[in-house]
């Protein structure tokens, strides 16, 4: 993500809540502060409709971080 | 520490040396006729033929003078060493001293003995004392009342088991196991992308319990996992089971006493266990890759403590894995594979390869889930009794790969999500097609294990196998 930002591409990471700790650890290791949106876990077993709904629910939050 | 004379003769001796004892009278002669200071490495009262004796029990002066053999005779002029000789050699001693007719009862020459200051262990201690180690790692002082083990656990260095304290002497001795520059950077270790120098890897090899002769294998394994195509970051961070599995080929296996035979994948062999462990400690302590931090493994697998074994090459009809992958026959090499666990393949009845290969294929189809294809790469560990069955029938490795792939073609209808009452599976579009359980090049075969027992194993891989994820990587072991 830091690489994409460095190339001038606004970037937001989307992950499930189970990865909040992992994201924190990785950010600490690399000394970065990435823009992240966390959605409810799990996603692996979601249907396409459920995924679309999740996307709709978090769309505004993602856009907000992209344009920051 | 005493000071050396500006001009004059200096000798370094030890009583525990027949040549030094033999030259004691000559040293006495030099003392009378020219003047000399004699340093004794082991007995301050030796030689009693010389009045100006200095004790060098601490070996400081010997270290400063870089003594390697005793007796050593040195001539100083204007505060600088201008000549030295070691052992007894009349011509040389006369040349240095400017005197003639020395030691007329002695033979013309006699070799000396090894100096105490360069004995293994002592040499490293002296380097540490003189701050000449060249080591760049942080020094960490542990309080006098602190328990070493607890201190290391508290600092988070451990994989859960006790560590060998990486004191300077041990790290120096470990670095003797390689000719590479301790400050050479092998690569950047994810997830912190911190530089792994030969020295830092040596520190972790010490902690893991490695011997110095294992270090080249550890270095090769680190080099291999840091190859971009292995995707170590993903292999670490995944929720899946995998960790790096290290397979060792070539002459190094025998040289360092690895186990390719009975219980090769289990406990009990120092090289197998500590090399695998050292690699994991590098990821933990240099890369900051730790469970429940960046490592999100749901279950992981016991191999993440360390998973390293040697291929059983001798007597096998198949070329070693490293040779299959392009290395020269006999060359020492490691192959790293993102894998987990061991799925046993029991077949005690097959007398022909056609039957035996089916046992393997049906087991392979269950890797990850019978409903998933392609699933991942897989490393097949064929035991000697099973390899014998293929060998007796004249099946080359290439033939075995071919047959396995053929038998791992699966009708898409059986894989579709919902088929066989299992929601897991592929899209409906698979119906009517066939899908192979493995991507081309996704199977690896090695031989290992004891000579009795018809029990082989499958080491499953990571679902992200291939160019978009992790591929196995082979690297030469460089001394």
Coordinates of C-alpha atoms in Angstrom, one line a residue:
Chain A
X1 CA 0.0 0.0 0.0
X2 CA 2.8 2.4 0.9
X3 CA 4.3 1.6 -2.5
X4 CA 1.1 2.4 -4.3
X5 CA 0.7 5.7 -2.4
X6 CA 4.3 6.5 -3.2
X7 CA 3.4 6.2 -6.9
X8 CA 0.6 8.7 -6.4
X9 CA -2.2 6.2 -6.3
X10 CA -4.6 6.8 -3.5
X11 CA -5.0 3.5 -1.6
X12 CA -7.3 2.2 1.0
X13 CA -7.0 -1.3 2.5
X14 CA -10.1 -3.3 3.3
X15 CA -9.9 -6.3 5.6
X16 CA -12.1 -8.0 8.2
X17 CA -12.1 -7.2 11.8
X18 CA -10.1 -10.4 12.6
X19 CA -7.1 -8.7 10.9
X20 CA -7.0 -5.5 13.0
X21 CA -4.2 -6.8 15.2
X22 CA -2.3 -8.1 12.2
X23 CA -2.6 -4.8 10.4
X24 CA -1.4 -3.0 13.5
X25 CA 1.6 -5.3 13.8
X26 CA 2.6 -4.9 10.2
X27 CA 2.2 -1.1 10.3
X28 CA 4.4 -1.0 13.4
X29 CA 7.1 -3.1 11.7
X30 CA 7.2 -0.9 8.6
X31 CA 6.6 2.4 10.4
X32 CA 3.6 3.2 8.2
X33 CA 0.1 4.4 9.0
X34 CA -2.1 3.1 6.2
X35 CA -5.7 4.0 5.6
X36 CA -7.7 0.9 6.5
X37 CA -11.4 0.0 6.6
X38 CA -12.4 -3.1 8.6
X39 CA -15.6 -5.0 7.8
X40 CA -17.2 -7.8 9.8
X41 CA -15.6 -11.2 9.7
X42 CA -15.8 -13.6 7.9
X43 CA -15.9 -12.9 4.2
X44 CA -14.7 -16.2 2.7
X45 CA -18.1 -17.9 2.9
X46 CA -20.3 -14.9 1.9
X47 CA -22.6 -15.0 -1.1
X48 CA -22.2 -12.5 -3.9
X49 CA -25.3 -10.6 -2.7
X50 CA -23.9 -10.4 0.9
X51 CA -20.6 -9.1 -0.4
X52 CA -22.4 -6.4 -2.5
X53 CA -24.3 -5.3 0.6
X54 CA -21.1 -5.1 2.7
X55 CA -19.6 -3.0 -0.1
X56 CA -22.6 -0.7 -0.1
X57 CA -22.4 -0.3 3.7
X58 CA -18.8 0.6 3.7
X59 CA -18.6 2.6 0.4
X60 CA -18.7 6.0 2.1
X61 CA -16.0 5.2 4.6
X62 CA -13.7 4.0 1.8
X63 CA -14.3 7.0 -0.4
X64 CA -13.7 9.3 2.6
X65 CA -10.2 7.8 3.1
X66 CA -9.4 7.8 -0.6
X67 CA -10.0 11.5 -0.9
X68 CA -8.4 12.5 2.4
Chain B
X1 CA 50.1 -5.5 31.3
X2 CA 53.8 -4.9 31.0
X3 CA 55.4 -2.9 28.2
X4 CA 57.8 -4.2 25.6
X5 CA 61.4 -2.9 25.4
X6 CA 62.2 -0.3 22.8
X7 CA 65.1 -2.3 21.6
X8 CA 66.0 -5.9 22.3
X9 CA 64.8 -9.5 22.3
X10 CA 61.5 -10.9 23.5
X11 CA 60.5 -14.6 23.6
X12 CA 57.2 -16.2 24.3
X13 CA 57.3 -19.8 25.6
X14 CA 55.3 -22.3 27.6
X15 CA 56.6 -25.0 29.9
X16 CA 54.2 -27.6 28.3
X17 CA 56.3 -27.6 25.1
X18 CA 59.4 -29.9 24.6
X19 CA 61.0 -27.4 22.3
X20 CA 60.6 -24.6 24.7
X21 CA 62.1 -26.8 27.4
X22 CA 65.0 -27.7 25.1
X23 CA 65.7 -24.1 24.4
X24 CA 65.7 -22.9 28.0
X25 CA 69.5 -23.0 28.2
X26 CA 69.7 -21.0 25.0
X27 CA 67.3 -18.4 26.4
X28 CA 69.7 -18.3 29.4
X29 CA 72.6 -17.7 27.0
X30 CA 70.6 -14.9 25.3
X31 CA 69.8 -13.4 28.7
X32 CA 73.5 -13.3 29.6
X33 CA 75.0 -12.2 26.3
X34 CA 72.3 -9.9 24.8
X35 CA 69.5 -9.4 27.3
X36 CA 66.0 -10.8 26.7
X37 CA 62.5 -10.7 28.3
X38 CA 60.7 -14.0 28.2
X39 CA 56.9 -14.3 28.5
X40 CA 55.6 -17.6 29.8
X41 CA 52.1 -18.7 28.8
X42 CA 51.5 -21.3 31.4
X43 CA 54.1 -21.2 34.2
X44 CA 55.6 -17.9 35.5
X45 CA 58.6 -19.8 37.0
X46 CA 59.6 -21.1 33.6
X47 CA 62.3 -20.9 32.3
X48 CA 64.4 -20.6 35.4
X49 CA 67.4 -19.9 33.2
X50 CA 66.2 -16.3 32.6
X51 CA 65.8 -13.7 35.3
X52 CA 63.7 -11.3 33.4
X53 CA 60.6 -13.5 33.2
X54 CA 57.0 -12.2 32.8
X55 CA 53.9 -14.1 33.4
X56 CA 51.5 -14.1 30.4
X57 CA 48.9 -16.5 32.0
X58 CA 46.2 -14.1 30.8
X59 CA 47.7 -14.4 27.3
X60 CA 47.2 -10.7 26.7
X61 CA 50.8 -10.1 25.5
X62 CA 50.6 -13.3 23.4
X63 CA 47.4 -12.0 21.8
X64 CA 48.9 -8.5 21.2
X65 CA 52.0 -10.1 19.6
X66 CA 49.8 -12.5 17.6
X67 CA 51.8 -15.5 18.7
X68 CA 50.9 -18.7 17.0
X69 CA 53.8 -21.1 17.8
X70 CA 56.0 -21.3 20.9
X71 CA 58.8 -20.6 21.3
X72 CA 58.7 -17.4 19.3
X73 CA 61.7 -15.1 19.3
X74 CA 61.2 -11.4 18.4
X75 CA 63.6 -8.6 17.8
X76 CA 62.5 -5.1 18.5
X77 CA 64.2 -1.9 17.3
X78 CA 63.0 1.6 17.9
X79 CA 59.8 0.3 19.5
X80 CA 58.9 -1.8 16.4
X81 CA 59.2 -5.4 15.6
X82 CA 61.8 -6.0 12.9
X83 CA 62.0 -9.8 12.9
X84 CA 60.7 -12.9 14.4
X85 CA 61.2 -16.6 14.2
X86 CA 59.3 -19.5 15.7
X87 CA 60.3 -23.0 16.8
X88 CA 64.1 -23.6 17.4
X89 CA 66.3 -22.9 14.5
X90 CA 70.0 -22.1 15.3
X91 CA 70.6 -20.1 12.2
X92 CA 67.5 -18.0 12.7
X93 CA 68.1 -17.5 16.4
X94 CA 71.7 -16.4 15.7
X95 CA 70.5 -14.0 12.9
X96 CA 68.0 -12.4 15.2
X97 CA 70.2 -12.1 18.2
X98 CA 73.4 -11.2 16.3
X99 CA 75.2 -13.8 18.4
X100 CA 77.0 -16.9 17.2
X101 CA 77.5 -20.4 18.5
X102 CA 74.1 -20.6 20.2
X103 CA 72.8 -23.9 21.7
X104 CA 75.8 -26.0 20.4
X105 CA 74.5 -29.2 22.1
X106 CA 71.1 -28.8 20.4
X107 CA 70.0 -30.1 16.9
X108 CA 70.1 -27.5 14.1
X109 CA 66.3 -27.1 14.4
X110 CA 63.2 -28.4 15.9
X111 CA 59.6 -27.4 15.4
X112 CA 57.7 -25.6 18.1
X113 CA 54.2 -26.2 19.6
X114 CA 50.8 -24.5 19.2
X115 CA 50.5 -21.4 21.3
X116 CA 47.9 -21.4 24.0
X117 CA 46.4 -18.1 22.9
X118 CA 45.1 -19.5 19.6
X119 CA 43.4 -22.6 21.0
X120 CA 39.8 -22.7 20.0
X121 CA 37.7 -21.0 22.7
X122 CA 40.7 -19.1 24.1
X123 CA 41.1 -17.2 20.8
X124 CA 37.5 -16.1 20.8
X125 CA 37.6 -15.1 24.4
X126 CA 40.7 -12.9 23.8
X127 CA 39.0 -11.3 20.8
X128 CA 36.0 -10.4 22.9
X129 CA 38.2 -9.1 25.7
X130 CA 40.2 -6.9 23.3
X131 CA 37.0 -5.8 21.6
X132 CA 38.3 -7.1 18.3
X133 CA 35.3 -9.3 17.3
X134 CA 34.1 -7.0 14.6
X135 CA 30.6 -8.0 15.6
X136 CA 28.0 -5.3 14.9
X137 CA 25.0 -6.6 16.8
X138 CA 23.8 -4.9 19.9
X139 CA 25.4 -6.1 23.1
X140 CA 22.8 -6.8 25.8
X141 CA 23.9 -7.0 29.4
X142 CA 22.0 -9.4 31.6
X143 CA 21.9 -8.6 35.3
X144 CA 24.0 -10.7 37.6
X145 CA 20.9 -12.1 39.3
X146 CA 18.9 -12.6 36.2
X147 CA 18.4 -16.0 34.8
X148 CA 19.6 -16.1 31.2
X149 CA 16.7 -18.2 29.9
X150 CA 14.1 -16.0 31.6
X151 CA 15.8 -12.9 30.2
X152 CA 15.7 -14.2 26.7
X153 CA 12.0 -15.4 27.0
X154 CA 11.1 -12.0 28.4
X155 CA 12.6 -10.3 25.4
X156 CA 10.4 -12.3 23.1
X157 CA 13.2 -14.0 21.2
X158 CA 12.0 -17.6 21.8
X159 CA 9.8 -19.8 19.7
X160 CA 8.5 -21.2 23.0
X161 CA 11.5 -23.4 23.7
X162 CA 14.8 -22.5 25.5
X163 CA 17.5 -20.8 23.5
X164 CA 21.2 -21.0 23.5
X165 CA 22.4 -17.6 24.8
X166 CA 24.1 -15.9 21.9
X167 CA 27.2 -14.7 23.7
X168 CA 30.0 -13.2 21.7
X169 CA 32.3 -16.2 21.8
X170 CA 29.5 -18.5 20.5
X171 CA 28.7 -16.1 17.7
X172 CA 32.4 -15.8 16.7
X173 CA 32.7 -19.6 16.6
X174 CA 29.5 -19.9 14.6
X175 CA 30.9 -17.4 12.0
X176 CA 33.9 -19.7 11.7
X177 CA 31.5 -22.0 9.9
X178 CA 31.4 -19.8 6.9
X179 CA 33.9 -17.9 4.8
X180 CA 31.4 -15.2 4.0
X181 CA 31.7 -11.7 5.3
X182 CA 29.7 -11.4 8.5
X183 CA 28.3 -8.1 7.2
X184 CA 27.1 -9.5 3.9
X185 CA 23.4 -8.9 3.6
X186 CA 21.6 -12.0 2.5
X187 CA 18.3 -10.2 2.1
X188 CA 15.5 -8.3 3.7
X189 CA 13.3 -10.4 6.0
X190 CA 9.6 -9.7 6.0
X191 CA 7.4 -8.5 7.5
X192 CA 9.7 -5.8 8.9
X193 CA 12.0 -5.9 5.8
X194 CA 15.0 -5.8 8.1
X195 CA 18.4 -6.7 6.7
X196 CA 19.6 -10.2 7.5
X197 CA 23.4 -10.1 7.6
X198 CA 25.4 -13.3 7.9
X199 CA 26.2 -12.1 11.5
X200 CA 22.5 -11.7 12.5
X201 CA 21.7 -15.1 11.0
X202 CA 24.6 -16.6 12.9
X203 CA 23.2 -15.1 16.2
X204 CA 19.9 -16.9 15.5
X205 CA 21.7 -20.1 14.5
X206 CA 23.5 -20.0 17.9
X207 CA 20.2 -19.6 19.7
X208 CA 18.7 -22.5 17.7
X209 CA 21.4 -24.8 18.8
X210 CA 23.3 -25.1 15.5
X211 CA 26.9 -26.1 15.2
X212 CA 29.2 -23.8 13.1
X213 CA 29.3 -26.3 10.2
X214 CA 25.5 -26.0 9.9
X215 CA 25.7 -22.3 9.2
X216 CA 26.1 -22.5 5.4
X217 CA 22.9 -24.6 5.2
X218 CA 21.0 -22.0 7.3
X219 CA 22.4 -19.2 5.1
X220 CA 21.2 -21.0 1.9
X221 CA 17.8 -21.6 3.4
X222 CA 17.4 -17.9 4.4
X223 CA 18.6 -16.9 0.9
X224 CA 16.0 -19.3 -0.6
X225 CA 13.0 -18.1 1.4
X226 CA 13.9 -14.5 0.7
X227 CA 13.7 -15.0 -3.0
X228 CA 10.7 -13.0 -4.2
X229 CA 9.2 -16.0 -5.8
X230 CA 8.9 -17.9 -2.5
X231 CA 6.7 -15.0 -1.2
X232 CA 7.9 -15.4 2.4
X233 CA 5.7 -12.5 3.5
X234 CA 2.6 -14.3 2.3
X235 CA 3.7 -17.6 3.6
X236 CA 4.1 -16.0 7.0
X237 CA 1.0 -13.9 7.1
X238 CA -1.4 -16.4 5.8
X239 CA -4.3 -17.9 7.9
X240 CA -3.3 -21.2 6.3
X241 CA -1.1 -23.8 7.9
X242 CA 2.2 -23.4 6.0
X243 CA 5.7 -22.6 6.9
X244 CA 9.0 -23.1 5.1
X245 CA 10.0 -26.8 4.7
X246 CA 13.7 -27.2 4.0
X247 CA 15.0 -30.2 2.0
X248 CA 18.8 -30.7 1.9
X249 CA 20.7 -32.4 -0.9
X250 CA 24.3 -33.2 -1.6
X251 CA 27.5 -33.8 0.2
X252 CA 26.7 -31.5 3.1
X253 CA 24.2 -33.9 4.5
X254 CA 26.8 -36.5 5.4
X255 CA 29.4 -33.9 6.4
X256 CA 27.1 -32.4 9.1
X257 CA 25.4 -35.6 10.1
X258 CA 21.9 -34.9 8.9
X259 CA 19.2 -37.6 9.1
X260 CA 17.6 -38.9 5.9
X261 CA 16.7 -42.2 7.3
X262 CA 14.6 -43.5 10.2
X263 CA 12.4 -40.8 11.8
X264 CA 13.9 -38.2 9.3
X265 CA 10.9 -36.0 9.8
X266 CA 10.8 -36.3 13.5
X267 CA 12.9 -35.4 16.4
X268 CA 16.4 -36.5 17.6
X269 CA 18.8 -35.2 15.0
X270 CA 20.6 -31.9 15.9
X271 CA 21.2 -30.8 12.4
X272 CA 17.7 -31.5 11.1
X273 CA 16.1 -29.8 14.2
X274 CA 18.4 -26.8 14.7
X275 CA 18.7 -25.8 11.0
X276 CA 14.9 -25.7 10.6
X277 CA 14.6 -23.9 13.9
X278 CA 17.3 -21.3 13.0
X279 CA 15.3 -20.4 9.9
X280 CA 12.2 -19.8 11.9
X281 CA 14.1 -17.8 14.5
X282 CA 15.4 -15.5 11.7
X283 CA 11.9 -14.8 10.6
X284 CA 10.8 -14.1 14.1
X285 CA 13.8 -12.1 15.4
X286 CA 15.0 -10.3 12.3
X287 CA 11.8 -10.1 10.4
X288 CA 9.5 -9.6 13.4
X289 CA 7.2 -12.3 12.1
X290 CA 5.3 -13.7 15.1
X291 CA 2.1 -15.6 15.6
X292 CA -1.0 -13.5 16.3
X293 CA 0.8 -10.4 15.0
X294 CA 1.6 -10.5 11.3
X295 CA 1.4 -14.3 11.3
X296 CA -2.3 -14.9 11.3
X297 CA -2.2 -18.7 11.0
X298 CA -5.4 -20.3 12.3
X299 CA -3.8 -23.5 13.4
X300 CA -0.3 -23.3 11.9
X301 CA 1.4 -26.7 12.1
X302 CA 4.1 -28.3 14.3
X303 CA 6.6 -27.8 11.5
X304 CA 6.7 -24.1 12.2
X305 CA 9.1 -24.8 15.1
X306 CA 11.4 -26.1 12.3
X307 CA 10.9 -28.4 9.4
X308 CA 14.1 -29.6 7.8
X309 CA 15.3 -33.0 6.6
X310 CA 17.8 -34.5 4.3
X311 CA 16.8 -36.5 1.2
X312 CA 17.9 -40.2 1.2
X313 CA 19.9 -40.1 -2.0
X314 CA 22.2 -43.2 -1.6
X315 CA 20.8 -46.2 -3.3
X316 CA 17.8 -44.4 -4.8
X317 CA 17.1 -44.9 -8.4
X318 CA 15.8 -41.3 -8.7
X319 CA 17.9 -38.2 -9.1
X320 CA 18.0 -36.0 -6.0
X321 CA 15.4 -33.1 -5.8
X322 CA 18.1 -30.5 -6.3
X323 CA 19.4 -32.2 -9.4
X324 CA 15.9 -32.5 -10.8
X325 CA 15.7 -28.7 -10.2
X326 CA 18.9 -27.9 -12.1
X327 CA 21.7 -28.3 -9.6
X328 CA 24.9 -30.3 -10.4
X329 CA 24.9 -33.9 -9.1
X330 CA 26.6 -34.0 -5.7
X331 CA 26.4 -30.3 -5.2
X332 CA 25.1 -29.3 -1.8
X333 CA 21.8 -27.4 -2.1
X334 CA 18.6 -26.7 -0.2
X335 CA 15.1 -26.5 -1.6
X336 CA 12.4 -24.6 0.4
X337 CA 8.8 -25.4 0.1
X338 CA 5.8 -23.7 1.7
X339 CA 4.2 -26.7 3.4
X340 CA 2.6 -28.1 6.4
X341 CA 2.2 -31.3 8.5
X342 CA 2.4 -34.8 7.2
X343 CA -0.4 -36.8 5.7
X344 CA 0.5 -40.5 6.0
X345 CA 0.1 -42.8 3.0
X346 CA -0.1 -46.4 4.2
X347 CA 0.2 -49.1 1.6
X348 CA 1.5 -52.5 2.7
X349 CA -0.1 -54.6 0.0
X350 CA 0.7 -53.1 -3.4
X351 CA 3.3 -55.2 -5.2
X352 CA 3.2 -53.3 -8.5
X353 CA 3.6 -49.6 -9.3
X354 CA 0.1 -49.3 -10.9
X355 CA -1.5 -50.1 -7.6
X356 CA 0.9 -48.1 -5.4
X357 CA 0.6 -45.0 -7.4
X358 CA -3.2 -45.1 -6.9
X359 CA -2.7 -45.1 -3.2
X360 CA -0.7 -42.0 -3.5
X361 CA -3.2 -40.3 -5.9
X362 CA -6.3 -41.0 -3.8
X363 CA -4.5 -39.6 -0.8
X364 CA -3.3 -36.6 -2.8
X365 CA -6.9 -35.8 -3.8
X366 CA -7.8 -35.2 -0.2
X367 CA -5.1 -32.5 0.4
X368 CA -6.9 -29.4 1.7
X369 CA -10.3 -30.8 0.7
X370 CA -11.5 -33.4 -1.7
X371 CA -13.7 -30.7 -3.3
X372 CA -10.9 -28.3 -4.0
X373 CA -8.9 -28.4 -7.3
X374 CA -6.4 -27.1 -8.0
X375 CA -5.7 -27.1 -4.3
X376 CA -2.0 -26.3 -3.8
X377 CA 1.5 -27.7 -4.4
X378 CA 2.4 -30.9 -2.6
X379 CA 5.7 -32.5 -1.6
X380 CA 5.6 -36.3 -1.6
X381 CA 8.1 -38.0 0.6
X382 CA 8.4 -41.6 -0.7
X383 CA 9.8 -44.0 1.8
X384 CA 12.5 -46.5 0.6
X385 CA 10.2 -49.5 0.6
X386 CA 7.8 -47.7 -1.7
X387 CA 10.6 -46.3 -3.9
X388 CA 11.8 -49.9 -4.2
X389 CA 8.4 -50.9 -5.7
X390 CA 8.7 -48.1 -8.4
X391 CA 12.4 -48.9 -8.9
X392 CA 11.9 -52.6 -9.4
X393 CA 9.3 -51.9 -12.1
X394 CA 11.6 -49.5 -13.8
X395 CA 9.6 -46.3 -13.1
X396 CA 11.7 -43.2 -13.3
X397 CA 10.7 -40.1 -11.4
X398 CA 9.4 -38.6 -14.6
X399 CA 7.2 -41.6 -15.1
X400 CA 5.9 -41.4 -11.6
X401 CA 5.1 -37.6 -12.0
X402 CA 3.3 -38.4 -15.2
X403 CA 1.1 -41.2 -13.7
X404 CA 0.3 -39.1 -10.6
X405 CA -0.9 -36.2 -12.7
X406 CA -3.0 -38.5 -14.9
X407 CA -4.7 -40.0 -11.8
X408 CA -5.3 -36.5 -10.3
X409 CA -7.5 -35.3 -13.1
X410 CA -10.9 -34.9 -11.4
X411 CA -14.3 -34.6 -13.1
X412 CA -15.5 -31.0 -12.5
X413 CA -19.0 -32.4 -11.6
X414 CA -17.5 -33.8 -8.5
X415 CA -15.9 -30.5 -7.6
X416 CA -18.8 -28.1 -8.0
X417 CA -19.9 -26.4 -4.8
X418 CA -22.7 -28.4 -3.3
X419 CA -21.7 -31.7 -5.0
X420 CA -21.4 -34.6 -2.7
X421 CA -23.4 -32.6 -0.1
X422 CA -20.4 -30.3 0.5
X423 CA -20.8 -26.6 0.1
X424 CA -17.1 -26.1 -0.5
X425 CA -16.0 -26.5 -4.0
X426 CA -15.8 -24.7 -7.4
X427 CA -18.1 -22.7 -9.6
X428 CA -20.9 -24.4 -11.6
X429 CA -19.0 -23.7 -14.8
X430 CA -16.7 -26.7 -13.9
X431 CA -19.5 -29.1 -14.8
X432 CA -18.5 -31.3 -17.7
X433 CA -14.8 -30.3 -17.5
X434 CA -11.9 -32.0 -15.8
X435 CA -9.6 -30.2 -13.4
X436 CA -6.2 -31.4 -12.1
X437 CA -5.7 -31.4 -8.4
X438 CA -2.3 -29.8 -9.0
X439 CA -0.9 -27.1 -11.2
X440 CA 1.8 -28.2 -13.7
X441 CA 5.1 -28.3 -11.7
X442 CA 3.2 -28.3 -8.4
X443 CA 4.3 -31.8 -7.3
X444 CA 7.7 -32.5 -5.8
X445 CA 9.0 -36.0 -5.0
X446 CA 11.8 -36.9 -2.6
X447 CA 12.9 -40.1 -1.0
X448 CA 13.4 -40.3 2.7
X449 CA 12.9 -42.5 5.7
X450 CA 14.0 -45.7 7.3
X451 CA 14.4 -48.9 5.4
X452 CA 11.5 -50.7 7.1
X453 CA 7.9 -49.6 6.8
X454 CA 5.6 -49.0 3.8
X455 CA 4.6 -45.6 5.0
X456 CA 5.2 -42.6 2.9
X457 CA 4.0 -39.0 3.4
X458 CA 2.5 -36.0 1.7
X459 CA 3.4 -32.5 2.8
X460 CA 0.6 -30.2 1.6
X461 CA 1.2 -26.7 0.4
X462 CA -0.3 -23.3 0.3
X463 CA -3.4 -22.5 -1.7
X464 CA -1.5 -19.6 -3.3
X465 CA 0.9 -21.9 -5.1
X466 CA 2.4 -20.7 -8.4
X467 CA 3.5 -17.4 -9.9
X468 CA 0.8 -15.5 -8.1
X469 CA 1.9 -16.9 -4.7
X470 CA 4.7 -19.1 -3.6
X471 CA 6.9 -21.5 -5.6
X472 CA 9.6 -23.8 -4.3
X473 CA 13.1 -22.3 -4.5
X474 CA 16.4 -24.1 -4.7
X475 CA 19.7 -22.5 -3.6
X476 CA 23.3 -23.8 -3.6
X477 CA 25.0 -24.2 -0.2
X478 CA 28.0 -22.0 -0.3
X479 CA 30.7 -22.5 2.3

